[in-house]
mmCIF file of C-alpha atoms in Angstrom:
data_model
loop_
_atom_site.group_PDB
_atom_site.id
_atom_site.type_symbol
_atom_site.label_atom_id
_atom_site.label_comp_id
_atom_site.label_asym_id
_atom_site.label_seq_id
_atom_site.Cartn_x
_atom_site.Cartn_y
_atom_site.Cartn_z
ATOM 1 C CA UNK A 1 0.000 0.000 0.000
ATOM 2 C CA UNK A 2 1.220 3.691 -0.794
ATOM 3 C CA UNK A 3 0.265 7.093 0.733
ATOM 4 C CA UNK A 4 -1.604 7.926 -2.430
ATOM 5 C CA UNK A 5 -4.859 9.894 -2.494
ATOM 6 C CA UNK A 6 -7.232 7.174 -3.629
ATOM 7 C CA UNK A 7 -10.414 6.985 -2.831
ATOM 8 C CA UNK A 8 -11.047 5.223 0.629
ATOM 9 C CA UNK A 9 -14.448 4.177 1.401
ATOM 10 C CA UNK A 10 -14.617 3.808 5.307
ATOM 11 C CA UNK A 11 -16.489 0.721 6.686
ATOM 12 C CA UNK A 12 -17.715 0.242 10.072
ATOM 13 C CA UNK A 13 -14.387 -1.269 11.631
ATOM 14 C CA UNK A 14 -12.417 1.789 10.503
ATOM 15 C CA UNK A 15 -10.785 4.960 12.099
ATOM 16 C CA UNK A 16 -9.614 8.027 10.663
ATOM 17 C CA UNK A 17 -6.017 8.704 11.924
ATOM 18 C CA UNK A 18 -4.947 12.480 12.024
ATOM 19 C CA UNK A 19 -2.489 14.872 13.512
ATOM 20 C CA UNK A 20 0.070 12.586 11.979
ATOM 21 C CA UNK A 21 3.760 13.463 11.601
ATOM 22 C CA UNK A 22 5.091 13.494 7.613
ATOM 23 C CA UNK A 23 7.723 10.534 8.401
ATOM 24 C CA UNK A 24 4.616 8.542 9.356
ATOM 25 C CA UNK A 25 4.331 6.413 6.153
ATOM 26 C CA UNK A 26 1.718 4.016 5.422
ATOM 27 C CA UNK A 27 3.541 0.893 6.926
ATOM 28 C CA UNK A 28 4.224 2.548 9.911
ATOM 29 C CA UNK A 29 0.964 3.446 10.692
ATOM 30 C CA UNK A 30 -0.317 -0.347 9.767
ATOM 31 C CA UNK A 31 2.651 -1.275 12.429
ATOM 32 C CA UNK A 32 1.342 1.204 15.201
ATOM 33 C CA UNK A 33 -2.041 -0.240 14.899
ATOM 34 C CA UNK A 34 -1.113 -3.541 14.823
ATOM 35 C CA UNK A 35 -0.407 -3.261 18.742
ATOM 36 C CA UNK A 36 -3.974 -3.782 19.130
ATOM 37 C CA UNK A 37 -5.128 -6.453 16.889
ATOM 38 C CA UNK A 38 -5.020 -7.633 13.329
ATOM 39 C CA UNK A 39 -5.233 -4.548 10.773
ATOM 40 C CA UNK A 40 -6.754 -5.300 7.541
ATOM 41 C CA UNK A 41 -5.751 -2.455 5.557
ATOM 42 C CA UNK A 42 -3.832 1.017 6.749
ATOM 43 C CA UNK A 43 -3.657 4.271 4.692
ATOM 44 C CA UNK A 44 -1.779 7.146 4.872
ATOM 45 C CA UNK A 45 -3.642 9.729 2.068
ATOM 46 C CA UNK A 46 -0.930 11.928 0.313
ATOM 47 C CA UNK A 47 -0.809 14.457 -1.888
ATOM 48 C CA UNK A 48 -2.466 13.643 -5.232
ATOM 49 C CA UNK A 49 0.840 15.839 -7.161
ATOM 50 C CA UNK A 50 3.591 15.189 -4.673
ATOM 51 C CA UNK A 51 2.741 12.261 -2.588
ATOM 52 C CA UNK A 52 3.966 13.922 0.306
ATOM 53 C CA UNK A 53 1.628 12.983 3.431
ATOM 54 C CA UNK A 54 -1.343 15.166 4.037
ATOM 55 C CA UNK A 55 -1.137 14.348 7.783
ATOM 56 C CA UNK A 56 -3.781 11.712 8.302
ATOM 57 C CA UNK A 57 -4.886 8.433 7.728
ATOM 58 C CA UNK A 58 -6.794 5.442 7.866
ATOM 59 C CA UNK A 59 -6.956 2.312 9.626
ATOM 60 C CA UNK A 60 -9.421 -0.871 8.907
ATOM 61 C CA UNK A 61 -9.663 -3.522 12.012
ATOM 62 C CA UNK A 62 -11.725 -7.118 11.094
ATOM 63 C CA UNK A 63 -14.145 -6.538 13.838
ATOM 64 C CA UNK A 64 -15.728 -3.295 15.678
ATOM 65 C CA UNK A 65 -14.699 -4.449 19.000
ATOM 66 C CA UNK A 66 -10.932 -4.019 18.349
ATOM 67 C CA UNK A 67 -11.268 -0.754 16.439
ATOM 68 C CA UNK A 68 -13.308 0.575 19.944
ATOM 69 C CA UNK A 69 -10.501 -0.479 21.292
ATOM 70 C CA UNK A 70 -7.382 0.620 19.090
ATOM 71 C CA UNK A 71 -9.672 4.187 19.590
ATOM 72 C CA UNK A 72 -9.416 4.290 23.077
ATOM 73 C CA UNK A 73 -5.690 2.990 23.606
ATOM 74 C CA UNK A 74 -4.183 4.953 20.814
ATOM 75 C CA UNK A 75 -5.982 8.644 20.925
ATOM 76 C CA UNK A 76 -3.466 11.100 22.303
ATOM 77 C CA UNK A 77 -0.421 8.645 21.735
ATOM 78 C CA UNK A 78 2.669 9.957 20.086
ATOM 79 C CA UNK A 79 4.532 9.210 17.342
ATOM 80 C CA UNK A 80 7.592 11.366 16.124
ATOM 81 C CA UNK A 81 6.502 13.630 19.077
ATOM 82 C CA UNK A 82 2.543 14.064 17.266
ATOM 83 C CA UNK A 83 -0.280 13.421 19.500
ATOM 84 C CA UNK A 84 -2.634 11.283 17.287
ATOM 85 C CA UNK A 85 -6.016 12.399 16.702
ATOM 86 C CA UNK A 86 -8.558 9.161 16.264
ATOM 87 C CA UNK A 87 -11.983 9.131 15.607
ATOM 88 C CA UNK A 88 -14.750 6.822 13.501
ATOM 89 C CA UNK A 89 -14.071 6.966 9.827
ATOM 90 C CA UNK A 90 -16.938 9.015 8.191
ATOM 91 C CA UNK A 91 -18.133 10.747 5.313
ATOM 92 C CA UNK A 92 -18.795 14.020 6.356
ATOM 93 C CA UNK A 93 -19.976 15.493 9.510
ATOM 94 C CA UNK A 94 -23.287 16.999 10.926
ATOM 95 C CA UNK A 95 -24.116 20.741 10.544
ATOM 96 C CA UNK A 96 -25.003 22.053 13.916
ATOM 97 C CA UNK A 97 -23.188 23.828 15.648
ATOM 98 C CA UNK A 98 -19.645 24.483 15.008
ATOM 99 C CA UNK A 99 -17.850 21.223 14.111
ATOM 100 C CA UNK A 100 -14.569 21.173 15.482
ATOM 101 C CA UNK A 101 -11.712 19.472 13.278
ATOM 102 C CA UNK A 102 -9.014 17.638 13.585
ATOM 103 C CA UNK A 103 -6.192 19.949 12.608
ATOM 104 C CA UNK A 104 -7.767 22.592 14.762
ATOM 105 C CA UNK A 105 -6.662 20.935 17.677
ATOM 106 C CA UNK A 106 -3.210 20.998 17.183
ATOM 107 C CA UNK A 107 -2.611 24.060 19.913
ATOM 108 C CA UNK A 108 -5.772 23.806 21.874
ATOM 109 C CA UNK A 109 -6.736 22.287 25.233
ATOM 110 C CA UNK A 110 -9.332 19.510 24.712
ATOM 111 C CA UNK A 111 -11.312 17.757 27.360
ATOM 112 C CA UNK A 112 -13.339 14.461 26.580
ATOM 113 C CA UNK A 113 -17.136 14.587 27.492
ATOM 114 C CA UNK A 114 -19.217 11.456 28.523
ATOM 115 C CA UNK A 115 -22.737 9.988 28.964
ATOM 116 C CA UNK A 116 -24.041 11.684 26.682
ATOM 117 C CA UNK A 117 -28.004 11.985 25.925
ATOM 118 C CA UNK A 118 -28.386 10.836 22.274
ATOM 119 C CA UNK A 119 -30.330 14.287 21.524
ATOM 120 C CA UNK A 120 -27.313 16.363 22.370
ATOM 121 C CA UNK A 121 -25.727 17.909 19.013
ATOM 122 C CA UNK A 122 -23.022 19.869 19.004
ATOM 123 C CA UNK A 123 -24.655 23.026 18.977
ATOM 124 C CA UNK A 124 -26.011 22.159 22.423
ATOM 125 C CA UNK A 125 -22.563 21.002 23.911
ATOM 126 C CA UNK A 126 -21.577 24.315 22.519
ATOM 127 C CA UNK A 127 -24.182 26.085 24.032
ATOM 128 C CA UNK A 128 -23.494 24.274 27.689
ATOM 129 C CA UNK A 129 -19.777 25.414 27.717
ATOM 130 C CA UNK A 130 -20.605 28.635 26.297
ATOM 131 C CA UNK A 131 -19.599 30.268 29.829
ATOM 132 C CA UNK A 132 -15.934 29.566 29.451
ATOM 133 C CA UNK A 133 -14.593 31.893 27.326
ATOM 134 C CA UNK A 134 -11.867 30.678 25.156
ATOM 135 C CA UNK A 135 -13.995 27.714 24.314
ATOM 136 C CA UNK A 136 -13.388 26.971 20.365
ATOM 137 C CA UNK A 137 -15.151 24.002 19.519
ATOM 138 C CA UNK A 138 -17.567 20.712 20.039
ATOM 139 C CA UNK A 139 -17.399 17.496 18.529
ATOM 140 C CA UNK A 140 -20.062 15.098 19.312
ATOM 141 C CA UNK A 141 -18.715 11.376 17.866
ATOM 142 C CA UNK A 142 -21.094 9.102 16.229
ATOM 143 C CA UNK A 143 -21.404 5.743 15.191
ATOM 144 C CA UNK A 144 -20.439 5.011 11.805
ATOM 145 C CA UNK A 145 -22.932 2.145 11.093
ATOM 146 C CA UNK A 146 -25.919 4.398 12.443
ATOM 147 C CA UNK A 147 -25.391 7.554 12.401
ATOM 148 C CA UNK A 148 -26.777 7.873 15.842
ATOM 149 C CA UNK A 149 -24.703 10.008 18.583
ATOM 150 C CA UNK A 150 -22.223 7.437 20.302
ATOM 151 C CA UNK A 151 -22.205 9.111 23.602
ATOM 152 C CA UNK A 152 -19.275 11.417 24.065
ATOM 153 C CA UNK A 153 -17.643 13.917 22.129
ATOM 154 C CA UNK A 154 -15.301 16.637 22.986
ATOM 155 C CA UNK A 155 -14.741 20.306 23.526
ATOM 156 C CA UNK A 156 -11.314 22.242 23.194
ATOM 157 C CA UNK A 157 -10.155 25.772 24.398
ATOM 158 C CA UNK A 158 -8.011 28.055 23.424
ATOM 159 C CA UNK A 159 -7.050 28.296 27.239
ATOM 160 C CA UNK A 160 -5.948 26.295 29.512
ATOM 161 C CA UNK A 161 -7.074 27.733 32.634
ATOM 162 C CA UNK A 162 -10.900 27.410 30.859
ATOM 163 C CA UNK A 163 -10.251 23.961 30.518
ATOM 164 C CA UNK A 164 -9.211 23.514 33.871
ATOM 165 C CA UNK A 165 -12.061 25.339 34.935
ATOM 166 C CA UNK A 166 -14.335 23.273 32.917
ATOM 167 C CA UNK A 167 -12.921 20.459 33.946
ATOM 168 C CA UNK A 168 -13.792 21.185 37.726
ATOM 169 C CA UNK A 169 -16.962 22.909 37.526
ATOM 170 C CA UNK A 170 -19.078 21.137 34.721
ATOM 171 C CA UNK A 171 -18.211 17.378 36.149
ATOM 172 C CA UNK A 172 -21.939 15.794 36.744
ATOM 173 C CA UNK A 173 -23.421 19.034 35.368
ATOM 174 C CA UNK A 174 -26.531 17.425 34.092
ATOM 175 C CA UNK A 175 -27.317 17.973 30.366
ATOM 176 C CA UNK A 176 -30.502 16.446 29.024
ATOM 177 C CA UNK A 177 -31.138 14.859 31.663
ATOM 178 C CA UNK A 178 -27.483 13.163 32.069
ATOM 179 C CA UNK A 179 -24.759 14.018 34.017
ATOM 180 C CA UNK A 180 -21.662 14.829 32.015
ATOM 181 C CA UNK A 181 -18.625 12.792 32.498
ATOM 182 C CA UNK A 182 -15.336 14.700 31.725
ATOM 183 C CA UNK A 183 -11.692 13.753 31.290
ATOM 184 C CA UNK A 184 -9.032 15.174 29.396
ATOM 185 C CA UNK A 185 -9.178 13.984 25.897
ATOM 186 C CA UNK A 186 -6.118 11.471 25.682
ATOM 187 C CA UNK A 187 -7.228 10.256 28.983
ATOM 188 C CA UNK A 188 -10.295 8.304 27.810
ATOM 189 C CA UNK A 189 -8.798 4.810 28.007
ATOM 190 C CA UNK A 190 -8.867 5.007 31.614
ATOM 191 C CA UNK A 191 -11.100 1.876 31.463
ATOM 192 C CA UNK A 192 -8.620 -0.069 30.018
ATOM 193 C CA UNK A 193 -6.443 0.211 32.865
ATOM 194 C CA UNK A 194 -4.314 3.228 31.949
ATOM 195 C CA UNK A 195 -3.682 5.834 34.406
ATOM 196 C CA UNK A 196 -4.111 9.684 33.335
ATOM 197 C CA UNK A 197 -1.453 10.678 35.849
ATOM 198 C CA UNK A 198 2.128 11.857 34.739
ATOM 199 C CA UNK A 199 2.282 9.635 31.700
ATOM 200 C CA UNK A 200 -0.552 8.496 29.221
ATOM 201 C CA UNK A 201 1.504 5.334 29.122
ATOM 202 C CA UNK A 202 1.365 4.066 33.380
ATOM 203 C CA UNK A 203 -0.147 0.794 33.358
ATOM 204 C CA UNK A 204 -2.227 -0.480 36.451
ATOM 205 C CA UNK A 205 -1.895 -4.357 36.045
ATOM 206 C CA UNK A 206 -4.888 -6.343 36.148
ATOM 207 C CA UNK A 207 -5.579 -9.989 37.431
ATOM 208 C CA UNK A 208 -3.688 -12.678 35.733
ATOM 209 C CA UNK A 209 -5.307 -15.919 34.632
ATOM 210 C CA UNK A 210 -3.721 -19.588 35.711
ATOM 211 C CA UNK A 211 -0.922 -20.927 33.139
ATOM 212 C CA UNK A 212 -3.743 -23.644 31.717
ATOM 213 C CA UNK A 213 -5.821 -20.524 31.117
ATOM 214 C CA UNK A 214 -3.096 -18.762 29.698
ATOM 215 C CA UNK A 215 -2.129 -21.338 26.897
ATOM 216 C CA UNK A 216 -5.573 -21.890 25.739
ATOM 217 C CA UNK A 217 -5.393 -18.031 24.815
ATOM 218 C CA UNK A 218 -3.771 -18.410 21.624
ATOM 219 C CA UNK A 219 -3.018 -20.593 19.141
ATOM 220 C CA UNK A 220 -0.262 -23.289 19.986
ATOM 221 C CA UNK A 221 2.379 -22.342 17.764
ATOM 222 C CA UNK A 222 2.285 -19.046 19.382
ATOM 223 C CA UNK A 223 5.539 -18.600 21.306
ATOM 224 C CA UNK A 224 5.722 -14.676 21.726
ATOM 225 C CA UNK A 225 5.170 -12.353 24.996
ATOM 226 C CA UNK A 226 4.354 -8.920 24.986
ATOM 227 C CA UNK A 227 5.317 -7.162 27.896
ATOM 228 C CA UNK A 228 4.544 -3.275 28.302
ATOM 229 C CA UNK A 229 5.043 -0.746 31.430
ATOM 230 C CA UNK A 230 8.984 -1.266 30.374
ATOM 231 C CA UNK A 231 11.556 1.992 31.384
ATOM 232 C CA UNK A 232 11.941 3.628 28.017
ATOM 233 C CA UNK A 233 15.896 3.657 28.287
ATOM 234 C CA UNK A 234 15.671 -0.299 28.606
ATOM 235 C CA UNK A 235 17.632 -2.043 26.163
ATOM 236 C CA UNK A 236 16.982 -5.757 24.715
ATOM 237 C CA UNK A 237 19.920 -6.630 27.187
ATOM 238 C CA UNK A 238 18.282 -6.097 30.205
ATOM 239 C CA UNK A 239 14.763 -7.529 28.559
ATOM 240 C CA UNK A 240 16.320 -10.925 28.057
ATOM 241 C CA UNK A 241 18.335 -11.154 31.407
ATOM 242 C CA UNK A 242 14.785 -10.372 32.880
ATOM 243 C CA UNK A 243 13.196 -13.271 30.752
ATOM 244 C CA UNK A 244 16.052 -16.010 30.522
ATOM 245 C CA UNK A 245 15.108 -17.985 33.774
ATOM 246 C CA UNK A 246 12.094 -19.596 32.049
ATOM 247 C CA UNK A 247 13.925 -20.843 29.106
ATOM 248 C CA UNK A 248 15.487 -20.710 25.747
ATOM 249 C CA UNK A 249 14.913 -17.772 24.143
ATOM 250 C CA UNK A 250 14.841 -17.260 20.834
ATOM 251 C CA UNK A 251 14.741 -13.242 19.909
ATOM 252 C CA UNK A 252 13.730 -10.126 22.093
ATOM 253 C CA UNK A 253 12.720 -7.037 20.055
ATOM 254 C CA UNK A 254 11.966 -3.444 20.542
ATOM 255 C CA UNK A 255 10.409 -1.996 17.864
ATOM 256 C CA UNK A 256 10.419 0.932 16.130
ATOM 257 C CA UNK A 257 7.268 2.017 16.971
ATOM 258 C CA UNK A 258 8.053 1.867 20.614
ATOM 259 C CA UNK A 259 10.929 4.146 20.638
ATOM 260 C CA UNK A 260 8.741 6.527 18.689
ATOM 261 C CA UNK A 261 5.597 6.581 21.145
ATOM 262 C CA UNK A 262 7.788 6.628 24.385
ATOM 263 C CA UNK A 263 7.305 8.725 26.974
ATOM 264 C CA UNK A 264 8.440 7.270 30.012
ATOM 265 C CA UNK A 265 6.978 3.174 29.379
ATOM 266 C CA UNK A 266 7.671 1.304 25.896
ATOM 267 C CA UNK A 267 6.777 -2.180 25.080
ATOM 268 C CA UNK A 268 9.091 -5.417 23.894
ATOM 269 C CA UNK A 269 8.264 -8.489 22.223
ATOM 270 C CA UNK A 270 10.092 -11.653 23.966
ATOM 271 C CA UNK A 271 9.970 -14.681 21.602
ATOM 272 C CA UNK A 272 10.610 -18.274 23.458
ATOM 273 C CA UNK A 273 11.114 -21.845 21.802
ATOM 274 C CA UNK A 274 8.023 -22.878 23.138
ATOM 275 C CA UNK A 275 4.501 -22.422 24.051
ATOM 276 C CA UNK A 276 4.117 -23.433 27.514
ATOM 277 C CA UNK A 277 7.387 -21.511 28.196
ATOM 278 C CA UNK A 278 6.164 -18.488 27.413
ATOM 279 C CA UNK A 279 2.833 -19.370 28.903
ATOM 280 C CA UNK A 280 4.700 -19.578 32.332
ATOM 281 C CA UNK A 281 6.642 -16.074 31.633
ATOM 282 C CA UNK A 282 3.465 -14.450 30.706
ATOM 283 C CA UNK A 283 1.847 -15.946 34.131
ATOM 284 C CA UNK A 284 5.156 -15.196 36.211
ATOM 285 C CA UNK A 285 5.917 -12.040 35.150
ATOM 286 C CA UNK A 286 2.822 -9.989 35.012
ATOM 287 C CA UNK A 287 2.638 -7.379 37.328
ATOM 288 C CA UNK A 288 6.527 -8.327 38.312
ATOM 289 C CA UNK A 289 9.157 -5.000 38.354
ATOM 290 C CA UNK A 290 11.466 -5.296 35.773
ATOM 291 C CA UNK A 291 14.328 -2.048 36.161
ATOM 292 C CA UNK A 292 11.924 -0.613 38.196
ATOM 293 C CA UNK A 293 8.934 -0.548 36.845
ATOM 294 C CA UNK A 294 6.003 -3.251 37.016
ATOM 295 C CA UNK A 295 4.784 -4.749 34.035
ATOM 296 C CA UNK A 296 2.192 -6.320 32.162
ATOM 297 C CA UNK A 297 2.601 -9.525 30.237
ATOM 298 C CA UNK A 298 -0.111 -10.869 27.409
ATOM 299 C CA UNK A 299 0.425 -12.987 24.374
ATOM 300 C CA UNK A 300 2.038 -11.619 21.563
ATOM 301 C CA UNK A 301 0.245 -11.447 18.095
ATOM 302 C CA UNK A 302 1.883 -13.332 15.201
ATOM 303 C CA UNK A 303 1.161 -10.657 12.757
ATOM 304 C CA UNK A 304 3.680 -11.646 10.001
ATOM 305 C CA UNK A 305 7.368 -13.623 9.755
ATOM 306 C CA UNK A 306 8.896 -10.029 9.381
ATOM 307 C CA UNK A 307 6.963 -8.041 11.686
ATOM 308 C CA UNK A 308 7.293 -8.751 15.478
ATOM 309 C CA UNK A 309 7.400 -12.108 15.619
#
């Protein structure tokens, strides 16, 4: 694939990438989004005379619930230093109100606002932060497949100190009949485990499963950990010493992408000779303190003989 301007007809399993740095190529992006699950097609759109990167993108997932997910993990992380903007994949956008795009939010301050009633638009988010004066924008996100509101959207300002103030005076304010719950906008994977504290990338571990669980996760030729939470000047050195008690080990690999969208945690792929080997690494080491830090240990995908594992 090539970061062409084709035509790109979004389904409802795909995600519109933007705020994206012109080194980030088409293969790239396919290998950020790969972190979550199986991609089945990645585009960066370029310029239709130069080619060169317009600064968003693309991504197609094989199912809905992974592209929820890839949404909530990967909106706000970095790459070359770019926050990433992610949202549903859509043709066009609804009238009310002022939309507020992607590239407008480059320098603002934007806070994420849930539990939304379905007849809020974005005029009326608008209108209920209309107090705060350096506030530039709404965007109420909706679901692809029906068009209806999904039940949050988001509102940046120009200001900080408004969105600070927003942030502490219009939590539970009840709109339509809801009471609005607000986060700062690369915060919302907070249900996934992610703390919003210092670092967009500090884990809090959750249960682990027993090894018999564990192995019945994957398929059986699958012999690769992930591990994430790792110090981001870790090398592969340090990864394998961590990893070597439980056996043979085969490769350890940072990749790329990592070093890219660290801030103070990156991730590492530990490949073993076999499955129940890494079955009892992934069992022993989650939530374990490697150089300091605790981690988080889960099966890694075998996306392709060149990439990862």
């Amino acid at each position: 694939m090539s970061g062409g301007s084709g035509i790109y007809q979004p389904s409802g399993m795909s995600l519109y990438v933007g705020n994206l740095d012109p080194r980030v190529c088409t293969e790239l992006l396919q290998e950020v989004f790969e972190l979550i699950g199986p991609v089945k097609l990645a585009k960066v759109v370029g310029d239709r005379n130069t080619g060169r990167s317009l600064g968003f993108g693309f991504v197609d997932f094989y199912d809905r619930a992974t592209a929820i997910r890839a949404m909530e993990l990967m909106h706000g992380r970095r790459v070359y230093g770019l926050e990433m903007r992610i949202d549903w994949a859509h043709a066009g956008a609804g009238a009310a109100g002022r939309i507020l795009q992607d590239e407008d939010l480059t320098n603002m301050h934007t806070i994420f606002v849930g539990n939304l009633s379905p007849d809020v638009d974005e005029e009326k988010l608008m209108k209920a932060f209309s107090s705060f004066p350096s506030v530039a924008g709404a965007k109420i996100s909706k679901d692809v497949e029906t068009g209806l509101p999904a039940g949050y959207g988001f509102v940046s300002f120009r200001e900080k100190k408004d969105a600070d103030l927003a942030m502490q005076t219009m939590t539970g304010y009840v709109l339509s009949g809801r009471a609005l719950r607000i986060d700062w906008a690369k915060g919302k994977n907070t249900a996934r485990g992610a703390s919003t504290v210092g670092s967009f990338s500090t884990f809090t571990v959750t249960p682990k499963p027993d090894i018999q669980t564990i192995m019945k996760q994957t398929d059986p030729l699958n012999v690769s950990v992930y591990v994430k939470g790792l110090p981001a000047n870790i090398d592969v050195a340090a990864i394998r010493e961590a990893f070597k008690v439980f056996g043979e080990i085969e490769d350890v690999k940072i990749p790329d992408a990592a070093r890219m969208m660290a801030q103070d945690r990156i991730y590492a792929f530990v490949k073993f000779k076999s499955h129940e080997v890494a079955a009892r690494a992934i069992h022993d080491m989650h939530g374990k303190e490697i150089a300091g830090a605790v981690v988080q240990c889960e099966w890694g995908r075998e996306i392709s003989k060149n990439r990862y594992f």
